[in-house]
XYZ file of C-alpha atoms in Angstrom:
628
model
C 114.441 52.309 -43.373
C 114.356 55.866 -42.086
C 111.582 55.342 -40.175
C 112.913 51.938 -39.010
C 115.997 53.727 -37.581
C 113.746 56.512 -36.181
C 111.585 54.411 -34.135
C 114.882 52.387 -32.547
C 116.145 55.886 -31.914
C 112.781 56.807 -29.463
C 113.186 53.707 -28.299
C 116.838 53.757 -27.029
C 116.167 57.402 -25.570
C 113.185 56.211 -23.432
C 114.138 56.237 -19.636
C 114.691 53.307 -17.736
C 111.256 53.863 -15.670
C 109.239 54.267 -18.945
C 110.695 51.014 -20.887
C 109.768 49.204 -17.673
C 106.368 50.019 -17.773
C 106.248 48.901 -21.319
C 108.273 45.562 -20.639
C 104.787 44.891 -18.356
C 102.937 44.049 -21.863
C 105.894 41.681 -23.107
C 107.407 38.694 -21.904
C 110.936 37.662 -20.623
C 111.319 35.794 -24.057
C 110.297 39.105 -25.609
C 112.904 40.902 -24.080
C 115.234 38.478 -24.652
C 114.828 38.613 -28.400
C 115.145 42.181 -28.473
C 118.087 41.873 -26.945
C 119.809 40.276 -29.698
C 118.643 42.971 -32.739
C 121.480 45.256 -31.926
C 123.858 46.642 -28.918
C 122.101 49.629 -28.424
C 118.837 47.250 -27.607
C 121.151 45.143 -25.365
C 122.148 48.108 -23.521
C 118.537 48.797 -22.865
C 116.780 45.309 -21.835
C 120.088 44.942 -19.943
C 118.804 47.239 -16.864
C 117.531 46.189 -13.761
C 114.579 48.043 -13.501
C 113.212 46.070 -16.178
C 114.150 42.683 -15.004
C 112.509 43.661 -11.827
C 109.539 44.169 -13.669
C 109.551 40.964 -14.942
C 109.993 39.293 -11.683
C 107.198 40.995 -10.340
C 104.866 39.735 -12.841
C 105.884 36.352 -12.534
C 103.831 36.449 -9.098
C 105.923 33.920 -6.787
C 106.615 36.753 -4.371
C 106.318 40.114 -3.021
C 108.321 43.170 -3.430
C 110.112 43.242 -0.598
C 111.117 39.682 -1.062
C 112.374 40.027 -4.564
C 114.849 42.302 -3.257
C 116.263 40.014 -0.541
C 116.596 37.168 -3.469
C 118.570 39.453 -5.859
C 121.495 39.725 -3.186
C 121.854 35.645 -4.287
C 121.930 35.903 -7.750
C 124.267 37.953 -10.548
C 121.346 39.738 -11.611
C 117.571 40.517 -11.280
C 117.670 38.553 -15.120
C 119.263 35.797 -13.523
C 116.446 35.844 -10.779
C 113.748 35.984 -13.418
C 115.005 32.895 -15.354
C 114.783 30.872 -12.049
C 111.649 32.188 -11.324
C 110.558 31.489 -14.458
C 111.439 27.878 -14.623
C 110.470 26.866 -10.634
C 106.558 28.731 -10.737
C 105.198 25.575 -12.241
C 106.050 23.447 -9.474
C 104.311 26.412 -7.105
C 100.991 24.565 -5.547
C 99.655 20.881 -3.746
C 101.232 18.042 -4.790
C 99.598 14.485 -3.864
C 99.723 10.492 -4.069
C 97.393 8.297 -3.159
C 99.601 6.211 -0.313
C 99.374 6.592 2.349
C 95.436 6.898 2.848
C 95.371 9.035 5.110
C 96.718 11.360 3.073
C 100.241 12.579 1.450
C 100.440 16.027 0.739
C 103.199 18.222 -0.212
C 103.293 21.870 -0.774
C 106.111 23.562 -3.247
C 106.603 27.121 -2.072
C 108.957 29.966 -2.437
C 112.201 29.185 0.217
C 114.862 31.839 -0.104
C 116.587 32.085 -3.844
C 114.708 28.652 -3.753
C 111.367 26.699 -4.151
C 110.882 23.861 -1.317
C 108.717 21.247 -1.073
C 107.073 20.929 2.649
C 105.020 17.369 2.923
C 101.912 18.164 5.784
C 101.969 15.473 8.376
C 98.444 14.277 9.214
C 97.868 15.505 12.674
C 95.274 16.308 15.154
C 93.889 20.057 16.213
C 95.018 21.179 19.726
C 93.338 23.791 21.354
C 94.787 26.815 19.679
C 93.026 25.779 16.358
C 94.202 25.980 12.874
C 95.620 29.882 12.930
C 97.416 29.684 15.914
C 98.436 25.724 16.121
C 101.665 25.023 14.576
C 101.476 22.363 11.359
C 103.505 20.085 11.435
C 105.766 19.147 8.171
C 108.713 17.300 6.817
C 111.205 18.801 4.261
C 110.381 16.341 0.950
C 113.009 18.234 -1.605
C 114.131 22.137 -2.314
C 115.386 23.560 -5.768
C 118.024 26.000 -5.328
C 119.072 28.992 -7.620
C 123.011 29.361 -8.325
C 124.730 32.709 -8.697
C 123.700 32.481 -12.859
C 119.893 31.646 -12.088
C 119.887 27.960 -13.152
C 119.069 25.103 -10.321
C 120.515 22.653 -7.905
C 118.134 19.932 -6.147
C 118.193 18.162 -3.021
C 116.244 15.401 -2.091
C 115.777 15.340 1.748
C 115.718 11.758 3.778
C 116.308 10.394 6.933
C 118.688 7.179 7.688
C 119.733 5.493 10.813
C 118.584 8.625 13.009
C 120.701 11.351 10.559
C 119.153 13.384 8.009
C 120.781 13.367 5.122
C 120.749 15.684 1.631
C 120.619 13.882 -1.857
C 122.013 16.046 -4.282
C 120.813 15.787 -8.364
C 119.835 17.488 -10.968
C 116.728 19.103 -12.544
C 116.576 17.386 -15.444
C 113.193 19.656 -16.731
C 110.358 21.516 -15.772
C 107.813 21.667 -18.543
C 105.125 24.871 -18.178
C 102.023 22.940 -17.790
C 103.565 19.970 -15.822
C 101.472 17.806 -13.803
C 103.476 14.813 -12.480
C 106.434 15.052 -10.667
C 109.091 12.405 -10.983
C 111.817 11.380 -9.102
C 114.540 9.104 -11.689
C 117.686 8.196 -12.094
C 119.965 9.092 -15.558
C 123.237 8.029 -17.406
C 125.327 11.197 -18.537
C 128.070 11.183 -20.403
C 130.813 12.425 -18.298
C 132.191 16.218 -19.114
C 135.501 16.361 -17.232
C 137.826 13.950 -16.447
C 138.161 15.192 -13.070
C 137.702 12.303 -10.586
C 133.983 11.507 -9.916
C 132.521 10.756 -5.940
C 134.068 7.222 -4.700
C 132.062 5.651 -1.632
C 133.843 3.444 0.395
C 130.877 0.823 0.437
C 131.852 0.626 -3.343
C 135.608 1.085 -3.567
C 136.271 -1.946 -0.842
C 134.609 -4.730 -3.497
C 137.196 -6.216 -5.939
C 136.764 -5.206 -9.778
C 134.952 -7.463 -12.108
C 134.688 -7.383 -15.445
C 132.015 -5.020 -17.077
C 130.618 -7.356 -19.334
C 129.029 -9.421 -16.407
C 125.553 -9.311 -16.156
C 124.005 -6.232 -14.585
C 120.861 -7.562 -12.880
C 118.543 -10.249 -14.216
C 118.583 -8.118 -17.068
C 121.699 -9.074 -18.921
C 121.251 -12.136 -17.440
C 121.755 -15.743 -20.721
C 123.150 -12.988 -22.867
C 125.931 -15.491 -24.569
C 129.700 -13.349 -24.957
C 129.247 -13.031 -28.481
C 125.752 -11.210 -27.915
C 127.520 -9.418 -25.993
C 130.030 -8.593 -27.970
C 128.053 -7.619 -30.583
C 125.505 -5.494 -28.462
C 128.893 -3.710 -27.856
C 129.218 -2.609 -31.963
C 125.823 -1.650 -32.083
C 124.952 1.899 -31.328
C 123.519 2.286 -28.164
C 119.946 3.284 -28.078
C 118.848 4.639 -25.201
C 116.050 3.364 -22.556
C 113.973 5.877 -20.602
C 114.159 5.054 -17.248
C 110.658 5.042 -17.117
C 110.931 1.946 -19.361
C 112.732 -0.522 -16.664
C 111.230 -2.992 -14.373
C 109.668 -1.947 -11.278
C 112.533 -3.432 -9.483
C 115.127 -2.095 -10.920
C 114.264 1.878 -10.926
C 113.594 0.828 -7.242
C 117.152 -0.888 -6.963
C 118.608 1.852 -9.002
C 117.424 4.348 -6.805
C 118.372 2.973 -3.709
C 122.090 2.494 -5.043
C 122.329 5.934 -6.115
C 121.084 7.851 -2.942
C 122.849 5.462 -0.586
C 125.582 6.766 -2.439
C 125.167 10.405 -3.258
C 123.744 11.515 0.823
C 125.118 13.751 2.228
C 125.723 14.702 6.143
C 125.705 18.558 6.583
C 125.419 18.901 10.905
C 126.036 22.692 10.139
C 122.411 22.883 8.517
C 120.187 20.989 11.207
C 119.499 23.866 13.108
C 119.213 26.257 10.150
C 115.450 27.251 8.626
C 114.672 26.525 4.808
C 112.607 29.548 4.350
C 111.958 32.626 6.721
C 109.455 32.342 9.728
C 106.363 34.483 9.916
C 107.033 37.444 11.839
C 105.550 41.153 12.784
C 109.051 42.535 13.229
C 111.805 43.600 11.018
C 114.897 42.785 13.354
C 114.061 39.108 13.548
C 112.900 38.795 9.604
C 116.591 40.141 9.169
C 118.232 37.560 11.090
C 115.986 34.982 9.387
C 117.439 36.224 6.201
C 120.965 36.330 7.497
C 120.572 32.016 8.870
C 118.630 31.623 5.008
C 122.063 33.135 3.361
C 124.253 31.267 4.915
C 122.700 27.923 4.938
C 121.915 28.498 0.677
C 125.988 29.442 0.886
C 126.494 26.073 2.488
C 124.571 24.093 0.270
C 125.858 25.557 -2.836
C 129.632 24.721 -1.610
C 128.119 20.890 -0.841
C 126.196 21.011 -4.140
C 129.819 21.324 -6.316
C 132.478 20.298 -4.180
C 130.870 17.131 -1.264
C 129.862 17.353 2.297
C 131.741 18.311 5.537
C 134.903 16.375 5.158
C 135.452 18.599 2.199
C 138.530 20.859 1.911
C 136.306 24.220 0.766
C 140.206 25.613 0.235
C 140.638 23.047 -2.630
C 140.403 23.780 -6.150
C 137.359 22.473 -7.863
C 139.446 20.287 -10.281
C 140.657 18.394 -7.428
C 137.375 17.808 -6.076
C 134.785 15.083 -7.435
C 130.678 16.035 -8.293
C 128.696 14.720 -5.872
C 126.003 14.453 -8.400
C 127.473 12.041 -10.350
C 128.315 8.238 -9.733
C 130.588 6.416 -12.050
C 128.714 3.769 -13.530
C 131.301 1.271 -13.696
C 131.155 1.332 -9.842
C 126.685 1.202 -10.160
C 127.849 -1.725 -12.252
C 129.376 -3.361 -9.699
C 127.309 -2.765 -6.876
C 124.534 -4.047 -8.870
C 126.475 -7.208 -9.848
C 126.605 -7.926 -5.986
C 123.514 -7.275 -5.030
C 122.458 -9.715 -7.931
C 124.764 -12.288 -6.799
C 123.543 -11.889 -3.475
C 119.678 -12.268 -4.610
C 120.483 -15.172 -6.744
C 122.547 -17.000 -3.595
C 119.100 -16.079 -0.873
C 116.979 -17.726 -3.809
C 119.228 -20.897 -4.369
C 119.486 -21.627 -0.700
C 116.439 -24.320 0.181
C 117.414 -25.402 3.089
C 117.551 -21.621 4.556
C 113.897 -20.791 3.807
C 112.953 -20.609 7.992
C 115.570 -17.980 7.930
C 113.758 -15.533 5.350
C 110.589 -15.876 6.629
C 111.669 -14.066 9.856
C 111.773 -10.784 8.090
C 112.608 -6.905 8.893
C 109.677 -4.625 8.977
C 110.949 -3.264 5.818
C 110.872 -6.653 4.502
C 107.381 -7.184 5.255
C 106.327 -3.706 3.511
C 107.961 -4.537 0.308
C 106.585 -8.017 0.130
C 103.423 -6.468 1.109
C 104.070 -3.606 -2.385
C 104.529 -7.153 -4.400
C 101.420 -8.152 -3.004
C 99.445 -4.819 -4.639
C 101.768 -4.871 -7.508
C 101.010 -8.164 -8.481
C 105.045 -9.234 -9.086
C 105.842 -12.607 -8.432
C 109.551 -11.369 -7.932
C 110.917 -10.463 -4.432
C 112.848 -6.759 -4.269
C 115.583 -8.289 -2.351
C 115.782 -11.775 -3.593
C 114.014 -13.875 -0.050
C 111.905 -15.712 -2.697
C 112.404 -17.633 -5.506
C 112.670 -16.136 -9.027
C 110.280 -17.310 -11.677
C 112.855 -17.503 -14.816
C 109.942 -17.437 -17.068
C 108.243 -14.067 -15.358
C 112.159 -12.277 -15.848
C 111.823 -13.185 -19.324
C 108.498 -11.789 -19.923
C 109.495 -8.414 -18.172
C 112.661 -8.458 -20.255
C 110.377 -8.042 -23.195
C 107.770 -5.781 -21.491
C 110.711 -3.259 -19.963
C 113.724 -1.413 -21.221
C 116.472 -3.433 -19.998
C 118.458 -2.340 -17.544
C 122.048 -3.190 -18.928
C 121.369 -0.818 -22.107
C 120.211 2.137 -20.070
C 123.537 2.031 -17.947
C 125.557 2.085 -21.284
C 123.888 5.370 -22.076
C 126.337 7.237 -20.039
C 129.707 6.753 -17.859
C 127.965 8.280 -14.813
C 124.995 8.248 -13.255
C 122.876 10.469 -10.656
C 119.404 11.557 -9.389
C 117.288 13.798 -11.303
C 113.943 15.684 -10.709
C 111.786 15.304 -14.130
C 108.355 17.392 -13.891
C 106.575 16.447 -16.935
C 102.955 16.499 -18.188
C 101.187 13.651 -18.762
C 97.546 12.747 -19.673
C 95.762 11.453 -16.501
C 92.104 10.819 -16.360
C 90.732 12.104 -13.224
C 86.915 11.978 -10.883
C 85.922 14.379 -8.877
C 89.489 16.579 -9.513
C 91.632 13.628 -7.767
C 93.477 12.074 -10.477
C 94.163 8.654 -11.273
C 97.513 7.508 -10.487
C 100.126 4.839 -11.503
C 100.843 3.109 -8.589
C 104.183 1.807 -9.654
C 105.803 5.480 -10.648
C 107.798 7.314 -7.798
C 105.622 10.651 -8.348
C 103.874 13.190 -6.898
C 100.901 14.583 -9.045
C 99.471 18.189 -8.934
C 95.983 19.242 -7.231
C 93.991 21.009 -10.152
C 93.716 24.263 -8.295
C 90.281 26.710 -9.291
C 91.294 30.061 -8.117
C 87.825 32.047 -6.276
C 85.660 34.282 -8.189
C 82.598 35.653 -8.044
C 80.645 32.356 -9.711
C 82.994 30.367 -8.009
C 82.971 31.769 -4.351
C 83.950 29.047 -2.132
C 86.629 27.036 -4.182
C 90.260 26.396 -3.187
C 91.752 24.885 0.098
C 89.813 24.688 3.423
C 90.591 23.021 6.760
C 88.904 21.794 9.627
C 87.642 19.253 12.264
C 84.575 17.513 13.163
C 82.391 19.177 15.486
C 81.192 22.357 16.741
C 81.934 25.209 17.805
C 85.048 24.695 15.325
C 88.470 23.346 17.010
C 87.469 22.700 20.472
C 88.596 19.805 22.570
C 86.766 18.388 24.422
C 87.569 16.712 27.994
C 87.995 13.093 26.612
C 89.432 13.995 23.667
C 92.389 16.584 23.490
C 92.705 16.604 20.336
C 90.534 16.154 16.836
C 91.528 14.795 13.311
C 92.931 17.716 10.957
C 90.961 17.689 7.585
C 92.000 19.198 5.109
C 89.740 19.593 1.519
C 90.078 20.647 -1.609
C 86.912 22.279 -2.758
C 86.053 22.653 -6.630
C 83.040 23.428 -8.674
C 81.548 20.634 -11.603
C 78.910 21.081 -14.167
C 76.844 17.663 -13.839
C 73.136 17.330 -15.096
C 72.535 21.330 -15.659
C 73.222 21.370 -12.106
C 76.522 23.068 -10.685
C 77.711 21.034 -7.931
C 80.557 21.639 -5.061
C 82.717 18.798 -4.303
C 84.595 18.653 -1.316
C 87.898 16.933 -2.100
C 89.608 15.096 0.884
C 93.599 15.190 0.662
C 94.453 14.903 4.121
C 93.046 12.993 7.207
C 94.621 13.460 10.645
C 93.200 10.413 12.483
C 95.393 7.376 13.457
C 93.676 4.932 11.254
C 92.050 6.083 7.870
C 88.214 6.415 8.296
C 87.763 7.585 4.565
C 89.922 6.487 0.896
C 92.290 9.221 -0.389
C 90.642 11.715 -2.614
C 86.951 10.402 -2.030
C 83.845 13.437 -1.927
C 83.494 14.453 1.773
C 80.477 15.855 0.387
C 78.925 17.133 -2.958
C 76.162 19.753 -2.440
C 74.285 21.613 -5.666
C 74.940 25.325 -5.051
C 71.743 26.446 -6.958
C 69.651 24.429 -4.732
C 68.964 26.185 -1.442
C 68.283 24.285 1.967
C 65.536 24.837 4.642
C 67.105 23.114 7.169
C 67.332 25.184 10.329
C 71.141 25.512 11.940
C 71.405 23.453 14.894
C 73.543 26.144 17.317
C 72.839 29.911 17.968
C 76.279 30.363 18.644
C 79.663 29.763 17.925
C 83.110 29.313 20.071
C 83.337 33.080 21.498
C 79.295 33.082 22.303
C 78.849 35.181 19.262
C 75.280 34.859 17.538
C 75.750 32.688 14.651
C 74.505 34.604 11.557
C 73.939 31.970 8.320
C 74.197 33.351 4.687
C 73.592 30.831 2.554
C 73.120 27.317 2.652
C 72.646 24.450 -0.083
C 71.322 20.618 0.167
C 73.371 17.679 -0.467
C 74.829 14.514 0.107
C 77.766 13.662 3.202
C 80.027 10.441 2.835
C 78.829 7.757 4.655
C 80.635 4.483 6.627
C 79.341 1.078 6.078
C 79.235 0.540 2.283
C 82.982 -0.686 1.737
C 86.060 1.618 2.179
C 87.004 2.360 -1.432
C 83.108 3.192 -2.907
C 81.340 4.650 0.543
C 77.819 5.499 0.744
C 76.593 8.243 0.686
C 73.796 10.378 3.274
C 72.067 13.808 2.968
C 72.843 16.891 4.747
C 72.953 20.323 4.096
C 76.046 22.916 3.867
C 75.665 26.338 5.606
C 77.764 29.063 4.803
C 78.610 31.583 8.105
C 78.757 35.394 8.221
C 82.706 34.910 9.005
C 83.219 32.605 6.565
C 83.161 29.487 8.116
C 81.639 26.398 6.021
C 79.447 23.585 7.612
C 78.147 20.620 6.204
C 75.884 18.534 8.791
C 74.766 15.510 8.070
C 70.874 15.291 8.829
C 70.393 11.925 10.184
C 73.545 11.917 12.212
C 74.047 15.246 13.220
C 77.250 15.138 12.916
C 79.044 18.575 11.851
C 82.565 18.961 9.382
C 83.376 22.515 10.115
C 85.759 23.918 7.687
C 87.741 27.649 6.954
C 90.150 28.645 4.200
C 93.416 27.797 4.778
C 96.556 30.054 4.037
C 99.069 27.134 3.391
C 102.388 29.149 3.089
C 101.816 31.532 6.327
C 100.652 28.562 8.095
C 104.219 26.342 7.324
C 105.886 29.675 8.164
C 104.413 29.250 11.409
C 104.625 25.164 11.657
C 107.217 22.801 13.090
C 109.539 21.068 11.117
C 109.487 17.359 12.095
C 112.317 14.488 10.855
C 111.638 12.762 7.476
C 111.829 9.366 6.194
C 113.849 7.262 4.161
C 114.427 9.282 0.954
C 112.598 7.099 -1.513
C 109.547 7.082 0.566
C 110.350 10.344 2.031
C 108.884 11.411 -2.088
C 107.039 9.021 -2.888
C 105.202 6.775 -0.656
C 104.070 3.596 -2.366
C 103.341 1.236 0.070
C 99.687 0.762 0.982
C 98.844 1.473 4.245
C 95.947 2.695 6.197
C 98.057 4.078 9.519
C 100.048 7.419 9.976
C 103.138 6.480 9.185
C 104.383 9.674 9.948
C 103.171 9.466 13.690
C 106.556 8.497 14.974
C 107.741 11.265 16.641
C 107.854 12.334 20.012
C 106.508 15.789 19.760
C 103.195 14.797 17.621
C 99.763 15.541 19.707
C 98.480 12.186 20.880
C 97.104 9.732 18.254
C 93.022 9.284 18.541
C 92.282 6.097 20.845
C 89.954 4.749 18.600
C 90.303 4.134 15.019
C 86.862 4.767 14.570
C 86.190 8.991 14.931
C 83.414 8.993 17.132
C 82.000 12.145 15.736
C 82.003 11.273 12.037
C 78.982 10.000 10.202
């Protein structure tokens, strides 16, 4: 016991700077425990210096940045939690619509993480370094004065951008799905909850209507006896294609939020070589977080910020008795369209986003229609009553209701390190990421075009098709082999499926085959290192299983990579790419609807991010001339 009260007695009279370096070998949980053994250990994990230590270990960011993020939060403890909780979302996050590729990167913002979707593009004439990206704002995760987190979804409706405000509902450490859902609570206060005017203007009906086609032949004394029995409650993974869609598109119709003051505002700081404008980057950053933290707890511009918060409604939260209605309209609605024969010319003129979500039926293999232009099969809503949670026992899991970020780990079977995805989830997956080392020299993210010398235009064609692949080493056969991922494709009509091999070349096999050019875009001598044999992808075996031709990848003295393919000539030049400095140095371009604007499902082989005005020209033919 003596000795017990010894050691705690060395270890209370260590300075700060001393029990800092020691709190480098433990972590935040460890200092969190000790916390708790007695005040004087409080006292002691309680200092900065140590926290500060912590949140330099986590790795997100750099010193100086740290620093600039603690003037947000209570504490650097407060910082660490945050940071603690966001760094699994840190890296590329993919689906596999559209083809040409749907990429979004989750980096540090300011007190925030934000998620940055890269717009397939061509190259101009500056190249990769000095070109800005383009990208669209997908969703950001903001830290509150205590450390814990506030999400926005980001969208774009009727020519406004709009923020979607929700809830992190977890982050798990080794998470590698991200989904975007919709969850009952159960209602905390009894302050009033956000009323939209879309809802308030129907006239009340009675809760025990059907919700959906889901309640839909329950007699009233089911009913009334579903109401007795304890509610058990339905993931919302669980219900109907259909209805996570419908609930979904409810909920952020009703949630969005209209912020002009934040248009012209940046979402994390721009990449620059001097200190005076990095400090007015950071003052803009403050002040927009300070904006969105008001809008996060008390609503958007028309809100009195001079109110108390108990007069003021979450804008989170829906009440569900309103969902309920809404959703009793809209099923009305659907059931009226279906019912009406002699109107059937009239719903076969559809929208454009009509002919999309008939055309997601189509891949999805539903016989139902999304917004009720044809008929429901009775029989096929009774089948996916018994294959789905239904939809009137997950509203009666809560009084309110409101979007929620779930990033989750799930087992998913993968080939060649693009992994197989459902295509009826809204989610974004995570890119498998193998860090460089010395046995592993050339894996990560690289970037490029087809052609050579590397990013030059030529007079016919401004612009080229902005590749971008994720590179990763495989054992196969005793042999070790380097796959070249593709994730991103910046031509105006896919030429190549979503995460198919560019080209797979065995690393331990050298090649002979003589570099075509002598030198490169500055009339330097082009010096080769290395250079392997393999195989290039290759047009004219179907779209989804392409051929496959040999070639040869040649490794430059600046780093460059090369793979030509031998029959063709034709030459993918690639070079690592610095993802975070080169958003800091993009242009932020509009986003789309918020559903899609996360998670894209439709199939489609076009850029459907090409409209807008300030994109290079689209390639003229949907057939890259210079591929293989």
């Amino acid at each position: 016991m003596l000795s017990e009260s010894c050691g705690l007695s060395l270890l209370v009279a260590l300075p700060d700077d001393i029990f800092s370096i020691i709190s480098r070998f433990l972590l935040p949980r460890d200092l969190c425990n000790l916390s708790v053994c007695c005040k004087s250990l409080c006292s002691l994990v309680a200092s900065e210096k140590i926290w500060l230590t912590q949140c330099d270990m986590v790795g997100i960011l750099p010193h100086e940045e740290l620093i600039e993020w603690r003037k947000g939060v209570s504490s650097y403890q407060a910082l660490c939690c945050f940071l603690v909780s966001v760094k699994p979302l840190i890296g590329i996050w993919v689906h596999q619509n559209p083809e040409l590729g749907n990429v979004v990167y989750v980096m540090p913002g300011f007190v925030s993480v934000v998620g940055c979707r890269i717009i397939p593009q061509e190259l101009g004439p500056l190249g990769v370094e000095d070109g800005p990206i383009l990208w669209a704002p997908v969703f950001e995760i903001i830290a509150d004065f205590d450390g814990s987190t506030i999400f926005f979804l980001h969208g774009r409706e009727k020519g406004h951008d709009y923020l979607y405000p929700g809830l992190i509902k977890a982050v798990e450490r080794s998470c590698n799905v991200l989904l975007l859902e919709v969850e009952p609570t159960q209602q905390k206060n009894q302050g009033k909850l956000l009323q939209s005017s879309s809802l308030v203007q129907y006239p009340e009906k009675e809760i025990s209507r059907k919700v959906g086609r889901s309640n839909s032949g329950l007699s009233r004394s089911q009913r009334v006896l579903e109401q007795s029995e304890p509610v058990q409650a339905v993931p919302f993974s669980k219900l109907a294609f259909s209805d996570r869609r419908k609930l979904l598109e409810t909920v952020t119709s009703q949630v969005r939020l209209k912020v002009s003051d934040l248009e012209s505002r940046p979402l994390f700081p721009q990449l620059r070589d001097d200190v005076e404008n990095f400090q007015k980057d950071m003052v803009l950053l403050s002040e927009r977080r300070s904006i969105l933290l008001k809008i996060f707890k008390f609503g958007g511009d028309d809100i009195d910020w001079k109110a108390g918060p108990e007069l003021l409604s979450d804008p989170t939260q829906l009440e569900l008795s309103e969902i309920r209605k809404t959703l009793d309209i809209w099923s009305s609605v659907r059931s009226t369209l279906s019912g009406d024969h002699g109107h059937k010319h009239l719903t076969k003129s559809k929208t454009l986003g009509g002919y999309f979500r008939n055309s997601f039926r189509q891949i999805l293999g539903r016989s139902g229609s999304i917004n009720g232009t044809c008929t429901i099969s009775r029989n096929s809503s009774s089948a996916s009553e018994n294959r789905h949670g239904l939809l009137h026992q997950f509203l009666k899991s809560g009084d309110t209701i409101g979007l929620t970020l779930h990033a989750c780990t799930m087992k998913l079977s993968s080939y060649r390190a693009w992994p197989n995805m459902h295509d009826s989830r809204f989610a974004l997956y995570k890119l498998p990421m193998q860090a460089p080392r010395t046995d592993q020299e050339y894996a990560g993210l690289w970037g490029g075009t087809f052609g050579w010398p590397p990013g030059r235009p030529s007079e016919d064609k401004p612009g080229k098709a902005l590749f971008f692949l994720l590179l990763s080493y495989e054992e196969s056969r005793g042999q070790r082999l380097l796959i070249a991922t593709k994730i991103l494709e910046g031509t105006h009509y896919v030429l190549h499926p979503n995460g198919s091999a560019m080209f797979i070349v065995n690393v331990d096999e050298p090649s002979l085959d003589p570099f075509p050019w002598d030198t490169d875009a500055d009339s330097c001598p082009v010096n080769v290192k290395h250079a392997f044999v393999g195989e290039g992808i290759a047009n004219g075996y179907g779209f989804r299983y392409p051929g496959s031709k040999p070639g040869s990848l040649f490794v430059t003295q600046n780093g460059l990579l090369a793979f030509i393919w031998k029959e063709s000539r034709a030459v993918l030049t690639l070079q690592r790419l610095n993802l975070p400095e080169l958003l800091k140095k993009g242009e932020q371009v509009p986003a789309l609807l918020p559903i899609n604007n996360f998670s894209y499902l439709t199939k489609s082989y076009s850029n459907v991010f090409a409209g807008f005005s300030n994109m290079s020209t689209c390639l003229s033919s949907p057939r890259c001339a210079s591929s293989p």
